Coordinates of C-alpha atoms in Angstrom, one line a residue:
M200 CA 95.7 105.2 91.2
P201 CA 93.8 102.4 93.2
Q202 CA 93.1 99.2 90.9
H203 CA 90.4 96.8 90.6
T204 CA 91.0 94.6 93.3
D205 CA 89.7 90.5 92.9
Y206 CA 87.8 88.9 96.0
W207 CA 86.8 85.3 97.0
I208 CA 84.7 83.9 99.7
D209 CA 86.1 81.0 102.0
R210 CA 85.1 79.3 105.5
L211 CA 87.2 80.9 108.2
D212 CA 86.9 79.5 111.6
G213 CA 82.5 77.6 110.5
A214 CA 81.8 81.3 109.3
F215 CA 82.3 82.9 105.7
A216 CA 84.9 85.5 105.6
V217 CA 85.7 88.0 102.6
F218 CA 89.3 87.7 101.3
S219 CA 91.5 89.9 98.5
A220 CA 95.2 89.6 98.4
S221 CA 96.1 91.7 101.0
G222 CA 94.4 89.3 103.0
V223 CA 91.1 89.1 105.4
E224 CA 88.8 91.3 104.3
L225 CA 85.4 90.7 106.2
E226 CA 85.1 87.8 108.5
G227 CA 82.5 86.3 110.9
I228 CA 79.7 86.4 107.7
E229 CA 77.0 84.1 107.9
S230 CA 75.9 83.3 104.8
R231 CA 77.1 82.9 101.4
G232 CA 74.8 85.6 100.2
D233 CA 76.1 88.0 103.0
A234 CA 79.3 87.6 101.6
Q235 CA 78.6 88.0 98.1
N236 CA 76.6 91.5 99.3
H237 CA 80.2 92.7 101.3
I238 CA 82.0 92.0 98.2
L239 CA 79.6 94.0 96.1
D240 CA 80.1 96.8 98.4
L241 CA 83.4 96.6 98.7
H242 CA 83.8 96.6 94.8
D243 CA 81.4 99.8 94.8
R244 CA 84.5 101.0 97.8
D245 CA 87.1 100.4 95.0
L246 CA 85.5 102.2 92.3
I247 CA 84.6 105.7 94.1
A248 CA 87.8 105.5 95.0
V249 CA 89.3 105.2 91.6
L250 CA 86.9 107.9 90.6
E251 CA 88.2 110.6 93.2
E252 CA 91.2 110.0 92.3
R253 CA 90.7 110.2 88.7
A254 CA 89.2 114.1 89.6
S255 CA 91.7 114.7 92.1
Q256 CA 94.0 114.1 89.2
D257 CA 91.5 115.8 86.4
D258 CA 91.9 118.9 89.4
F259 CA 95.8 119.0 89.3
E260 CA 95.9 119.2 85.5
A261 CA 93.7 122.2 85.1
Q262 CA 95.5 123.9 87.8
Q263 CA 98.9 123.0 86.2
I264 CA 97.6 124.4 82.4
A265 CA 95.9 127.5 84.4
E266 CA 99.5 128.2 85.9
A267 CA 101.0 128.0 82.8
A268 CA 98.8 130.0 80.6

């Protein structure tokens, strides 16, 4: 199941970049505010992935119960 990811902002080649444990998520961002907005978008993306995974698991469990009945 996807997990919440921590993101941080740093400078990279004179511009802002958003990093995670996986590496560079986004680079060449003009302002810190834009970088913060990108982090919010990434958090939203992560949340959607978690919700979709949970829904998929719930569907699978419901199918298993229906087949067992």
